[in-house]
mmCIF file of C-alpha atoms in Angstrom:
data_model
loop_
_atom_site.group_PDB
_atom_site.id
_atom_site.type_symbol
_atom_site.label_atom_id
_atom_site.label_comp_id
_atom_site.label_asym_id
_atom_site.label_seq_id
_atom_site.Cartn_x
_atom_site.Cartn_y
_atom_site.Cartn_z
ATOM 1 C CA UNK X 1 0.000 0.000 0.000
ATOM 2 C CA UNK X 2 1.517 3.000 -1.025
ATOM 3 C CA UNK X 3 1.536 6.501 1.196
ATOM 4 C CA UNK X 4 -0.326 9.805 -0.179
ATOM 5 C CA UNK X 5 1.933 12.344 -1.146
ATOM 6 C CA UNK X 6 1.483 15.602 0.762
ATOM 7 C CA UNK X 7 -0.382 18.227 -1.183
ATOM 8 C CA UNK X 8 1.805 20.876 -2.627
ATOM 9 C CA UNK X 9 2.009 24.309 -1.005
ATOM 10 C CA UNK X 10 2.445 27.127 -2.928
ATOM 11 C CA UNK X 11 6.162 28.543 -2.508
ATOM 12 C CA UNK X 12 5.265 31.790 -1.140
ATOM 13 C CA UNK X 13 3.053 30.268 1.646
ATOM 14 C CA UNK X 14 5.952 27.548 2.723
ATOM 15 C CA UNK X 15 8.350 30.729 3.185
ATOM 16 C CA UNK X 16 6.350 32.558 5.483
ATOM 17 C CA UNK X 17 7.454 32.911 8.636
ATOM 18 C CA UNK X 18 4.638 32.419 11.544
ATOM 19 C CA UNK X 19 4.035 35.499 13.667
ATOM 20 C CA UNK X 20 5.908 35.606 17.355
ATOM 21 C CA UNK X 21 4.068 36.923 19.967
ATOM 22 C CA UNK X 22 5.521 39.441 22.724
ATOM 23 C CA UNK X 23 6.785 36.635 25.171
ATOM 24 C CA UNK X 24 4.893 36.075 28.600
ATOM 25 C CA UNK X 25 6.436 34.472 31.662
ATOM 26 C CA UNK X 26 4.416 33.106 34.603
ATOM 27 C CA UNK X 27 4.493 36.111 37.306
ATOM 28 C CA UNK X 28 6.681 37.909 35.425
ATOM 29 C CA UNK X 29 6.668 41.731 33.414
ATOM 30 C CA UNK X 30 5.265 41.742 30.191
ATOM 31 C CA UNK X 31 6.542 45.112 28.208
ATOM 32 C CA UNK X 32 6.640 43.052 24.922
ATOM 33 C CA UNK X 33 3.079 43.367 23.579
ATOM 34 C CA UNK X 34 2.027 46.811 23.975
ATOM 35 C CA UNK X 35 -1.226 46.309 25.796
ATOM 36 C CA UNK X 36 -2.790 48.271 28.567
ATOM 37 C CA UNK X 37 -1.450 47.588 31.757
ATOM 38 C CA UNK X 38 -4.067 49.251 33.722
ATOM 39 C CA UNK X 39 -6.413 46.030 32.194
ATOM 40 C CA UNK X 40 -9.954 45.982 31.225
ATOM 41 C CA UNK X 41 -12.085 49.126 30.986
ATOM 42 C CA UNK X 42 -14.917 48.412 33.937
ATOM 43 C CA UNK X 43 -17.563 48.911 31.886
ATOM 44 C CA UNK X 44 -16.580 46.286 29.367
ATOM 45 C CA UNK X 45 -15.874 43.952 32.251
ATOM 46 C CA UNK X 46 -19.966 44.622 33.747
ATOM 47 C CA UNK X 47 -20.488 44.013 30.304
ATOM 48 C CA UNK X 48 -18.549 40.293 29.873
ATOM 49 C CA UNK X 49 -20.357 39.685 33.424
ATOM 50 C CA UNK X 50 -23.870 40.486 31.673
ATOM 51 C CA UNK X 51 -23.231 38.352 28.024
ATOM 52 C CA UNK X 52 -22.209 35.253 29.718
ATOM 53 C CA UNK X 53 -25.927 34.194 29.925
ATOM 54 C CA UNK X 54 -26.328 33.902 25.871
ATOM 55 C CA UNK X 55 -22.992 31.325 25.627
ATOM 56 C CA UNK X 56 -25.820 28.963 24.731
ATOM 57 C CA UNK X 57 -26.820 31.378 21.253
ATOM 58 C CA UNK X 58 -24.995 31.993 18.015
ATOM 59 C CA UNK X 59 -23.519 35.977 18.194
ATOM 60 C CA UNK X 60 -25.388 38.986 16.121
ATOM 61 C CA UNK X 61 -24.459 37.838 13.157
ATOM 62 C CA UNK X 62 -24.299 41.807 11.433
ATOM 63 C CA UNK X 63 -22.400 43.007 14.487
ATOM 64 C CA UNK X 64 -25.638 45.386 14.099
ATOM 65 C CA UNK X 65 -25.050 46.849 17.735
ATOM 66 C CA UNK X 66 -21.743 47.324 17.962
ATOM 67 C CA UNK X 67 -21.308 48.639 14.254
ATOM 68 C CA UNK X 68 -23.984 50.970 15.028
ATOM 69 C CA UNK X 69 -22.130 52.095 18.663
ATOM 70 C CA UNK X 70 -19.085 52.880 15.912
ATOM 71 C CA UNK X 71 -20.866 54.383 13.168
ATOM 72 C CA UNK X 72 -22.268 57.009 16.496
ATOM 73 C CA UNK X 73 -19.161 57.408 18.029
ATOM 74 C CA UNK X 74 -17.397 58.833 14.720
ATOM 75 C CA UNK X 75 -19.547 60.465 13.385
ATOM 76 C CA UNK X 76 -20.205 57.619 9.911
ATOM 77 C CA UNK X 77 -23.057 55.665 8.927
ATOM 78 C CA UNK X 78 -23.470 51.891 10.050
ATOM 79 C CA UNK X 79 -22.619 50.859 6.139
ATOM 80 C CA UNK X 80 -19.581 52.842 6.761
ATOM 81 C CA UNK X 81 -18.057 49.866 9.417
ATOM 82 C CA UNK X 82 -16.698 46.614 9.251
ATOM 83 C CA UNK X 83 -15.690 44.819 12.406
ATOM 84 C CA UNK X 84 -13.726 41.730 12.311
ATOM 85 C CA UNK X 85 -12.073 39.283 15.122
ATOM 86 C CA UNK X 86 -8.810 41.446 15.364
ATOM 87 C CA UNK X 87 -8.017 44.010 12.677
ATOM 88 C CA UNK X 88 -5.636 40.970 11.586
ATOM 89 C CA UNK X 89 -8.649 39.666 10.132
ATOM 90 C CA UNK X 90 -9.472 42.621 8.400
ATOM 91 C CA UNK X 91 -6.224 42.808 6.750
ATOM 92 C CA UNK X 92 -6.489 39.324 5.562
ATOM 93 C CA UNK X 93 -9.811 40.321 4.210
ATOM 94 C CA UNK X 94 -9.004 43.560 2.835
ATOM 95 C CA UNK X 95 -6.098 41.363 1.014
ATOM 96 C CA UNK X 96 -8.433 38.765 -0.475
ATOM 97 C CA UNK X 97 -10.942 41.630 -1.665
ATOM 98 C CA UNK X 98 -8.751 43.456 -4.185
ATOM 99 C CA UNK X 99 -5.643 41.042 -4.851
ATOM 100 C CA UNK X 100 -4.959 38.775 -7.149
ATOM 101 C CA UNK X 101 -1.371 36.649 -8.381
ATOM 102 C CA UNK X 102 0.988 39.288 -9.933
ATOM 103 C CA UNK X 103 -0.283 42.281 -7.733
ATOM 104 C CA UNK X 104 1.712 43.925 -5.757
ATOM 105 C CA UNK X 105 1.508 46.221 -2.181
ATOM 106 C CA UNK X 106 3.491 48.530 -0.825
ATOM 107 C CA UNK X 107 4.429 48.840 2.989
ATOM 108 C CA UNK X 108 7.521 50.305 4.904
ATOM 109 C CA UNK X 109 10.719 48.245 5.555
ATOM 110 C CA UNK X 110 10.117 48.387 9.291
ATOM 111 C CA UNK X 111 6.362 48.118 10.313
ATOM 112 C CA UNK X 112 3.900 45.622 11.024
ATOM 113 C CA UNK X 113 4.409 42.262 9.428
ATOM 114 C CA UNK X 114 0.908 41.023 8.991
ATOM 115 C CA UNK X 115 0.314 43.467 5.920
ATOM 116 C CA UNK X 116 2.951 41.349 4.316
ATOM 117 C CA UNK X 117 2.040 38.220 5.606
ATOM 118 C CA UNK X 118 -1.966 38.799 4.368
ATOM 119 C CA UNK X 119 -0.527 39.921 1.254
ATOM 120 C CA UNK X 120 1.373 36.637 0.727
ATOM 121 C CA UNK X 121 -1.447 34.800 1.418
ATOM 122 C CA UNK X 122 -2.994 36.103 -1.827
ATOM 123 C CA UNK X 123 -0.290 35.773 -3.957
ATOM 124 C CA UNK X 124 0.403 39.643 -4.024
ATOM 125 C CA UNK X 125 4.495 40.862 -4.582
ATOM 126 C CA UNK X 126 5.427 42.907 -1.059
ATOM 127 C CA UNK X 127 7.683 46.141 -1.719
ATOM 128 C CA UNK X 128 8.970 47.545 1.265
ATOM 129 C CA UNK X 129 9.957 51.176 1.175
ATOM 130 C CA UNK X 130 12.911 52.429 3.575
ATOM 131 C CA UNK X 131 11.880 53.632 7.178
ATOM 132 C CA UNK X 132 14.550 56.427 7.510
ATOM 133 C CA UNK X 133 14.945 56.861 11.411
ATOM 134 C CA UNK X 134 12.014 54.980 11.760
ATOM 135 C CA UNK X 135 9.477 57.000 9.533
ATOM 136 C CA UNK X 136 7.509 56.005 6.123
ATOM 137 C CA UNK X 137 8.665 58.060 3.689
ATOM 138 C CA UNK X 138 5.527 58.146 1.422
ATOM 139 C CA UNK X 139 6.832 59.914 -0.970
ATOM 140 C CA UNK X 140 9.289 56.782 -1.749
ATOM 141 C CA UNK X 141 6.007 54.982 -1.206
ATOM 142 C CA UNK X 142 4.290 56.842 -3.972
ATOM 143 C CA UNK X 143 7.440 56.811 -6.363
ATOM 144 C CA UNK X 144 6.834 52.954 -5.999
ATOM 145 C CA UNK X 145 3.337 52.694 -7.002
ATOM 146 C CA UNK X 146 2.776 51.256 -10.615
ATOM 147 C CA UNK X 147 0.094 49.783 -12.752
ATOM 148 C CA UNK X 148 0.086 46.415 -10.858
ATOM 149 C CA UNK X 149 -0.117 48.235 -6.766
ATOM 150 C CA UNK X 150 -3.412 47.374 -5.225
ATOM 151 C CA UNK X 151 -2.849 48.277 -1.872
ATOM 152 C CA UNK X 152 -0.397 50.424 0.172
ATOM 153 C CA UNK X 153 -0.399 49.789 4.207
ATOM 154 C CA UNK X 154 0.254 52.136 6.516
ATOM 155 C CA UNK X 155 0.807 52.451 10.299
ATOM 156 C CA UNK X 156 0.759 55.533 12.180
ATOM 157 C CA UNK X 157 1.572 55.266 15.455
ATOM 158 C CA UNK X 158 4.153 52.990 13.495
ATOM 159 C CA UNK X 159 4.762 49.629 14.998
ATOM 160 C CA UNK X 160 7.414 49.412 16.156
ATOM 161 C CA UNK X 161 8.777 52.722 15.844
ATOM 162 C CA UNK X 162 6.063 54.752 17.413
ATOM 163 C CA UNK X 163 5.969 57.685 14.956
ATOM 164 C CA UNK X 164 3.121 58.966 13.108
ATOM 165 C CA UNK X 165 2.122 60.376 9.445
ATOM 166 C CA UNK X 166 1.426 64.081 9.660
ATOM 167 C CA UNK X 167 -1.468 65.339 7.886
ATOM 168 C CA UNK X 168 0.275 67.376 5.310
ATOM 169 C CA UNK X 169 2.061 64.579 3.965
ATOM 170 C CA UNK X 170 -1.143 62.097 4.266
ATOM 171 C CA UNK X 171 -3.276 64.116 2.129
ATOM 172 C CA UNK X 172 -0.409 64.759 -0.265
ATOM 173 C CA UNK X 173 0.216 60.904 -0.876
ATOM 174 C CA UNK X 174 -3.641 60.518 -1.211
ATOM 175 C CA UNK X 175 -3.707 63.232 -3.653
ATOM 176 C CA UNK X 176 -0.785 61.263 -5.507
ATOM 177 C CA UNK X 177 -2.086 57.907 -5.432
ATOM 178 C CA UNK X 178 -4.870 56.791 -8.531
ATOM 179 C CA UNK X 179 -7.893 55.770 -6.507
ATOM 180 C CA UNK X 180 -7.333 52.432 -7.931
ATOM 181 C CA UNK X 181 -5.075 51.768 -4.985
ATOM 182 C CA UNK X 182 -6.732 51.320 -1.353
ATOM 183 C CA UNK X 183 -4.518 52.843 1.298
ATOM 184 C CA UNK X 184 -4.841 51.089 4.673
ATOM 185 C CA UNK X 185 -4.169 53.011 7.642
ATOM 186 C CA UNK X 186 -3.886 51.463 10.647
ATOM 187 C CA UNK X 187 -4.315 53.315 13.533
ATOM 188 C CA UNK X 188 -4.066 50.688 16.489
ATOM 189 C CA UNK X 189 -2.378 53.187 18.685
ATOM 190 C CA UNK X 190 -3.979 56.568 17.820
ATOM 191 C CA UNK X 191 -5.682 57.411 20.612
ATOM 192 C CA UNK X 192 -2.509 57.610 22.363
ATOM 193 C CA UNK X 193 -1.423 60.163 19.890
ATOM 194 C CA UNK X 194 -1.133 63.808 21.452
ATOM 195 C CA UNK X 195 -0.010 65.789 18.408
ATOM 196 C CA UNK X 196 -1.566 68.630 16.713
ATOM 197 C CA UNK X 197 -0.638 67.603 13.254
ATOM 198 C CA UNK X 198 -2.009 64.253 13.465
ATOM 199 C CA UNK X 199 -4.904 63.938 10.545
ATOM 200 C CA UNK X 200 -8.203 63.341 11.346
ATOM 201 C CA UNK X 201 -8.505 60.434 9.272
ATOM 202 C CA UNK X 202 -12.171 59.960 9.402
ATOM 203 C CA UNK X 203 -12.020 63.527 7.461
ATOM 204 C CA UNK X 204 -10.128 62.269 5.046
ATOM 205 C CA UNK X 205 -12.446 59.101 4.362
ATOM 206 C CA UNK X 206 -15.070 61.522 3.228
ATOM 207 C CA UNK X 207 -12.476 62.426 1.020
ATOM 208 C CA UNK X 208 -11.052 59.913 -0.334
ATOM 209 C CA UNK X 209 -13.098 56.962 -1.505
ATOM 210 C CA UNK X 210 -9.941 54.804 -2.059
ATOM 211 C CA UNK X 211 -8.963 55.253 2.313
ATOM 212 C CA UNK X 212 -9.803 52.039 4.973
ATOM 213 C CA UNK X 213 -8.964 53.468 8.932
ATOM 214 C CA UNK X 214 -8.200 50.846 10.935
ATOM 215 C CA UNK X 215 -8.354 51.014 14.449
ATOM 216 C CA UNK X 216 -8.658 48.209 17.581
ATOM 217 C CA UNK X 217 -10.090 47.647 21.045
ATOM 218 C CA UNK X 218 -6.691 45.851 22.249
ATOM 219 C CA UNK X 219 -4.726 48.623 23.054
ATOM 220 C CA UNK X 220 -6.699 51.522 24.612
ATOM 221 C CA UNK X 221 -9.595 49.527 25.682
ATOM 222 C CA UNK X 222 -7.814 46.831 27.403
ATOM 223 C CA UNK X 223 -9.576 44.309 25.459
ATOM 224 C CA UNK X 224 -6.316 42.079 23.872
ATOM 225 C CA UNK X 225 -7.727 38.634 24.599
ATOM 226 C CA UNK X 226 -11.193 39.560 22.749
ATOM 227 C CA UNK X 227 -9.824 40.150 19.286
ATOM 228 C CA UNK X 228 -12.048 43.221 18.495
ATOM 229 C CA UNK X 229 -10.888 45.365 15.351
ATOM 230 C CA UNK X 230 -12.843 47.340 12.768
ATOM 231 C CA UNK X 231 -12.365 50.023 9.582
ATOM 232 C CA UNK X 232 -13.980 52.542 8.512
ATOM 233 C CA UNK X 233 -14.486 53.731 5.090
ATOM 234 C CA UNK X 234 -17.315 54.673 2.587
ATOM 235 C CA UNK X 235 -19.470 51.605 1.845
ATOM 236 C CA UNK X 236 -17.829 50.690 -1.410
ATOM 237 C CA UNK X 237 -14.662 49.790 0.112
ATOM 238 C CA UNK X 238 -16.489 48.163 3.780
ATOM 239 C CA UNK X 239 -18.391 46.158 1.504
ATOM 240 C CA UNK X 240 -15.899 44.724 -0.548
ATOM 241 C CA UNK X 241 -14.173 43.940 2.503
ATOM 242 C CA UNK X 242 -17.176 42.735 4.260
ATOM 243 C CA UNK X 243 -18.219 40.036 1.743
ATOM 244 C CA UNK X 244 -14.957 38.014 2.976
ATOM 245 C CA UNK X 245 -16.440 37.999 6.772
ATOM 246 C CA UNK X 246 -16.550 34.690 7.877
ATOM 247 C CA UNK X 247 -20.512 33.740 10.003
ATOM 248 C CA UNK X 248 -20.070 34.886 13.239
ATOM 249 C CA UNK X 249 -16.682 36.220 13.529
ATOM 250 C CA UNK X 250 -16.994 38.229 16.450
ATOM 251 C CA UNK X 251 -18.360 36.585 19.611
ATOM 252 C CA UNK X 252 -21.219 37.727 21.551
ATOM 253 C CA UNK X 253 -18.912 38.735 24.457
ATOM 254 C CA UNK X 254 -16.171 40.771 22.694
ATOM 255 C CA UNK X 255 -19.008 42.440 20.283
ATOM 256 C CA UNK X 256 -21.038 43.522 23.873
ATOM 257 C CA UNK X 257 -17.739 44.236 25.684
ATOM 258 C CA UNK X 258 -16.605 46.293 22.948
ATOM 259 C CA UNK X 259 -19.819 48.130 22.906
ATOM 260 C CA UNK X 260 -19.269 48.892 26.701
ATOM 261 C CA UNK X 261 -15.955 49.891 26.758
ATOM 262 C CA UNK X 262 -16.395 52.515 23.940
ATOM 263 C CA UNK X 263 -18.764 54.888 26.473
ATOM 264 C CA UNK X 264 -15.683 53.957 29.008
ATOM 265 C CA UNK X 265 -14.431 57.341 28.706
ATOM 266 C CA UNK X 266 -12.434 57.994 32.261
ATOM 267 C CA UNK X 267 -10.944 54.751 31.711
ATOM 268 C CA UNK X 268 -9.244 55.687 28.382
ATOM 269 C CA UNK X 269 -8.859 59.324 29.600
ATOM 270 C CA UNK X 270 -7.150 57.834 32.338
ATOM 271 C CA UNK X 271 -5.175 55.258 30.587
ATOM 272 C CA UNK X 272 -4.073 58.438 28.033
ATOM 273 C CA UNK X 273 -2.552 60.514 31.219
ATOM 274 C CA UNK X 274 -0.771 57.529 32.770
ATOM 275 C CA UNK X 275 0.819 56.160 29.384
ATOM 276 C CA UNK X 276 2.025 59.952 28.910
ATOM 277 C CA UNK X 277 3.437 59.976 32.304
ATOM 278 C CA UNK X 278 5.373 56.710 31.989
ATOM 279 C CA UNK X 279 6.642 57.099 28.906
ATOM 280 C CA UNK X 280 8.041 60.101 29.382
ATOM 281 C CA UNK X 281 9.892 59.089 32.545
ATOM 282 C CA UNK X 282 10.905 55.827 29.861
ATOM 283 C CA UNK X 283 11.959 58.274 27.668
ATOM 284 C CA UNK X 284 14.150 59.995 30.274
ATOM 285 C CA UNK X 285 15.654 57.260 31.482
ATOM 286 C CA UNK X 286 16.787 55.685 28.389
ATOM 287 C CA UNK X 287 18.339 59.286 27.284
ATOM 288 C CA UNK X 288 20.490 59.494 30.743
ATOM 289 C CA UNK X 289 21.747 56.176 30.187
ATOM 290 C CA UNK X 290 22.583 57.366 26.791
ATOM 291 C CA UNK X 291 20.672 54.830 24.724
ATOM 292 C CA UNK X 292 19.251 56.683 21.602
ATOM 293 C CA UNK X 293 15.326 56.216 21.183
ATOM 294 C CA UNK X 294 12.802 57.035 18.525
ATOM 295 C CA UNK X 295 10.502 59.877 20.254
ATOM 296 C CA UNK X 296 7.383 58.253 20.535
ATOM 297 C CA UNK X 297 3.889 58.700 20.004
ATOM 298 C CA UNK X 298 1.857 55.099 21.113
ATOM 299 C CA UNK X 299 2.469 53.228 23.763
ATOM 300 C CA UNK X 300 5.966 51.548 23.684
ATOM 301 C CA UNK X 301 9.425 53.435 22.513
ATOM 302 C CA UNK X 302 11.836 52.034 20.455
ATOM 303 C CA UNK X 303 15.371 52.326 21.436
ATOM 304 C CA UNK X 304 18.388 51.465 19.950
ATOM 305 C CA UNK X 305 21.039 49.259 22.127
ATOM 306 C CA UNK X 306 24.052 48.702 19.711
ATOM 307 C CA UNK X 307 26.205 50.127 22.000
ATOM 308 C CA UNK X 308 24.820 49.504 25.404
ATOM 309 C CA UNK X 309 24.663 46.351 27.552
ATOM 310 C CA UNK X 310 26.498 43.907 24.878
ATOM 311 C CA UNK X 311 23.903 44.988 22.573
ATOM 312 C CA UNK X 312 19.952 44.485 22.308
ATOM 313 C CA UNK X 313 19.965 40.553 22.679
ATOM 314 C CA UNK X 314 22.129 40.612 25.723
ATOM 315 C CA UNK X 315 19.919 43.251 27.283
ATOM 316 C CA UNK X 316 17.234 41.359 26.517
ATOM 317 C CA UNK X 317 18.508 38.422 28.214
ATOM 318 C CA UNK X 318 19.452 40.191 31.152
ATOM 319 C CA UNK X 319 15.852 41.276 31.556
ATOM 320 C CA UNK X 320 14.471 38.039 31.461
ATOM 321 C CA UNK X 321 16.597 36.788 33.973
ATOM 322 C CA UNK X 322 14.445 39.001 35.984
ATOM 323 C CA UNK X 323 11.247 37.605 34.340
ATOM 324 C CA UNK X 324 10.739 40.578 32.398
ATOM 325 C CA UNK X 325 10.046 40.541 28.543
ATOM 326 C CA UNK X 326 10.757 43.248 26.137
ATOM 327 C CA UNK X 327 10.778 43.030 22.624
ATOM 328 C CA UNK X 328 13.438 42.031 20.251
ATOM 329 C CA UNK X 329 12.978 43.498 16.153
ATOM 330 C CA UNK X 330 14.851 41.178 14.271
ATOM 331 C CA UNK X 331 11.785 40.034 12.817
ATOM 332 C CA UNK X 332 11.075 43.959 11.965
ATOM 333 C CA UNK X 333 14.454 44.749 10.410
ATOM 334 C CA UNK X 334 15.932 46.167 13.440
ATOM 335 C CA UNK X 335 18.503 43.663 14.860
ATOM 336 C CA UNK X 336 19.803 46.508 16.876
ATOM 337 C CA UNK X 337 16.713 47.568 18.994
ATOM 338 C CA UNK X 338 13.698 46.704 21.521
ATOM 339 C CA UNK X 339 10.385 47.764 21.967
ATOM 340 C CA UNK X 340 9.280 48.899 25.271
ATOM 341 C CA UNK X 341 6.065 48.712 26.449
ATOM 342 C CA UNK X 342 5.021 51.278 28.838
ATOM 343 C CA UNK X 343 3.839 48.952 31.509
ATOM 344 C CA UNK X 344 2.498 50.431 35.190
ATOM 345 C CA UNK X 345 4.424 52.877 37.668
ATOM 346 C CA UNK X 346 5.132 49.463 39.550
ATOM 347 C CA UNK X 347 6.325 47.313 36.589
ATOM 348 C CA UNK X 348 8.735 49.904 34.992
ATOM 349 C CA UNK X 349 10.294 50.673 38.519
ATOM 350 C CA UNK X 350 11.240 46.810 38.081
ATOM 351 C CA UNK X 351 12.278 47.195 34.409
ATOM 352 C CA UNK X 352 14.829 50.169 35.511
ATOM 353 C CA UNK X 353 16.425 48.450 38.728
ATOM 354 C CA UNK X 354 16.847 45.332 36.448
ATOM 355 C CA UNK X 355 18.589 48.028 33.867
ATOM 356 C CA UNK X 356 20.401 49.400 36.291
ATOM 357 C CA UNK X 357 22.621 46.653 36.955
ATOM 358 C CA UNK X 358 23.695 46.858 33.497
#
C-alpha cells in the first residue's frame, strides 16, 4: 500500500514565517506586547459579566449593535463599518478583496508584518519602502506605485517605531495615489497620539473613496484577549471587505464588551494621562543612560542598544533573567533595537532596577 503524497504548497506560503508573539512568563513583566497595563475598561468587564448568559446562542451575526455604537461614536453611517475578530482579520480580508497573483503592495521596511504576511497569502508581490529613522517616507512609497499596486499599508503610530504620518504629507500621498489603490491606515495606537498635526482620518475618508482606517479595542480599551478590530471607510470599500467575513466572527462577548468599553471614557482618559506619564519618565531614562530612542507617540518606545549592555539581545537576556520581557525586532528589520512597552508605575520601577545593573 503506497503513502499519499502531501499536497503541494504554494512557494510563497511555505516561506512565510509564523508570527511571534511578545513573550509572557508566569508572574513575570510583560513590556513586549504593547497592551494596557491598567487592564480591562470596567464597563466592558460589567459588560462580559452580563453576556455570559447567551454562551448557549450563536452571536449577532451583522455586528448590528456594535457597528452601530461605531458608526455614532465617529460620526459615519453603520454601512460605513466593518468589524472583524482582530483588525488581523481585516487585513487578511481587505487582502483577499482586491488582490490577485501578480499584484503587488506597498508597505515600509520596518512596520507591522501582517500586511505582508496577508498579502502573501494572496499571492500579491510585497515592496517595502525604507523607514529612515524609523518614519515612512511616502513619498518613496508613492514613487513605488505602478500599474500592478493594489494596496499600500500604513501604520501611524508605526509599529514598532512609534511615529506617526502628519497630515500634510497624508493628504499629499492621497492626492498622488490613482484611486485604484486602497490605502490602509492602521491606527491601532492613535488614541494615544497627542499631536496637533495628526490627521483626522475619518475627514479624510469623506475624502477619499480609495482610504480604509483601521483602528482596535486591544490597546486603549484593554480588550487584547477579545480580538475586536474594525475600519472605517465609505461603503464601497467596507463592503468589498465585508463580503470576505466569515458567520459569526466576532463573539457575543467581545461584540457587547466592545460596545461597553467605547462609552468607558475615564478609563481611556485615564489610561491616556498615565501612558504619557510613563513614557516620558521611559523616555528619560533611556536618554540618561545614553541609549538613543525614537521619540514616541503610542504606547511603547523604540530604542536602539548597539552600543549599550552587549547589545539588544544581551539586554534582553538580562531582563528576562528578571522575568521581564521586552521586545526584540529582528523580525522587523531592526537587529539593533527593543520595543518597550510602557507597563504600570510598579512594573517599569522593576524594568529600571533590572537596567540598572547593566
Amino acid at each position: 500500500m503506497s503513502i499519499p503524497t502531501a499536497p503541494l504548497m504554494r512557494q510563497e506560503i511555505a516561506a512565510l514565517d509564523p508570527y511571534v508573539p511578545g513573550k509572557k512568563l508566569e508572574g513575570g513583566i510583560k513590556l513586549s506586547s504593547n497592551e494596557n497595563p491598567r487592564g480591562a475598561s470596567p464597563l466592558a468587564l460589567a459588560a462580559i459579566e452580563r453576556a455570559t448568559g447567551e454562551l448557549n446562542r450563536y452571536p449577532d451575526g451583522g455586528i448590528t449593535a456594535l457597528r452601530d455604537a461605531l458608526a455614532s461614536f465617529w460620526s459615519v453611517t453603520p454601512e460605513m463599518v466593518v468589524v472583524g475578530n482582530g483588525s488581523d482579520e481585516l487585513f487578511v480580508m481587505t487582502a483577499g478583496a482586491f488582490l490577485r497573483p501578480g499584484d503587488n503592495v506597498i508597505t515600509g521596511a520596518h512596520t507591522f508584518s501582517q500586511y505582508g504576511f496577508a498579502s502573501t497569502l494572496f499571492g500579491a508581490e510585497v515592496r517595502k519602502s525604507p523607514m529612515p529613522e524609523g518614519h515612512f517616507d511616502l513619498s518613496d512609497v508613492a514613487a513605488r506605485v505602478d500599474e500592478k499596486t493594489r494596496i499600500v499599508f500604513l501604520c501611524s503610530p508605526n509599529n514598532p517605531t512609534a511615529t506617526i504620518i502628519r497630515r500634510n504629507e497624508m493628504r499629499t500621498l492621497l492626492d498622488a495615489l490613482p484611486q485604484s489603490v486602497v490605502v490602509v491606515l492602521d491606527e491601532a495606537y492613535g488614541e494615544f497620539v497627542d499631536d496637533s498635526e495628526y490627521p483626522n482620518s475619518i475627514s479624510l475618508v469623506g475624502d477619499y473613496p480609495n482610504l480604509l482606517r483601521f483602528r482596535t479595542f486591544s490597546k486603549i480599551y484593554g480588550l487584547a484577549a477579545l480580538r475586536v478590530g474594525y475600519a472605517i471607510g465609505q461603503p464601497e470599500l467596507t463592503k468589498a471587505v465585508g463580503r470576505l467575513r466569515q458567520p459569526f466572527n466576532v463573539g457575543t462577548i467581545a461584540q457587547e464588551a466592545a460596545r461597553a468599553a467605547l462609552d468607558d471614557h475615564e478609563f481611556v482618559a485615564t489610561s491616556i494621562e498615565e501612558n504619557a506619564t510613563g513614557r516620558t519618565r521611559l523616555e528619560a531614562y533611556l536618554s540618561a543612560r545614553g541609549v538613543p530612542f525614537i521619540a514616541s507617540h503610542a504606547n511603547f518606545v523604540c530604542a536602539d542598544f548597539s552600543n549599550f549592555g552587549g547589545g539588544a539581545i544581551a539586554v534582553r537576556e538580562h531582563l528576562l533573567t528578571d522575568r521581564i520581557t521586552v521586545r526584540p525586532l529582528t523580525s522587523f528589520g531592526l537587529p539593533d533595537h527593543l520595543r518597550i512597552s510602557v507597563g504600570t508605575a510598579g512594573e517599569m520601577e522593576r524594568f529600571y532596577a533590572s537596567m540598572d545593573l547593566l
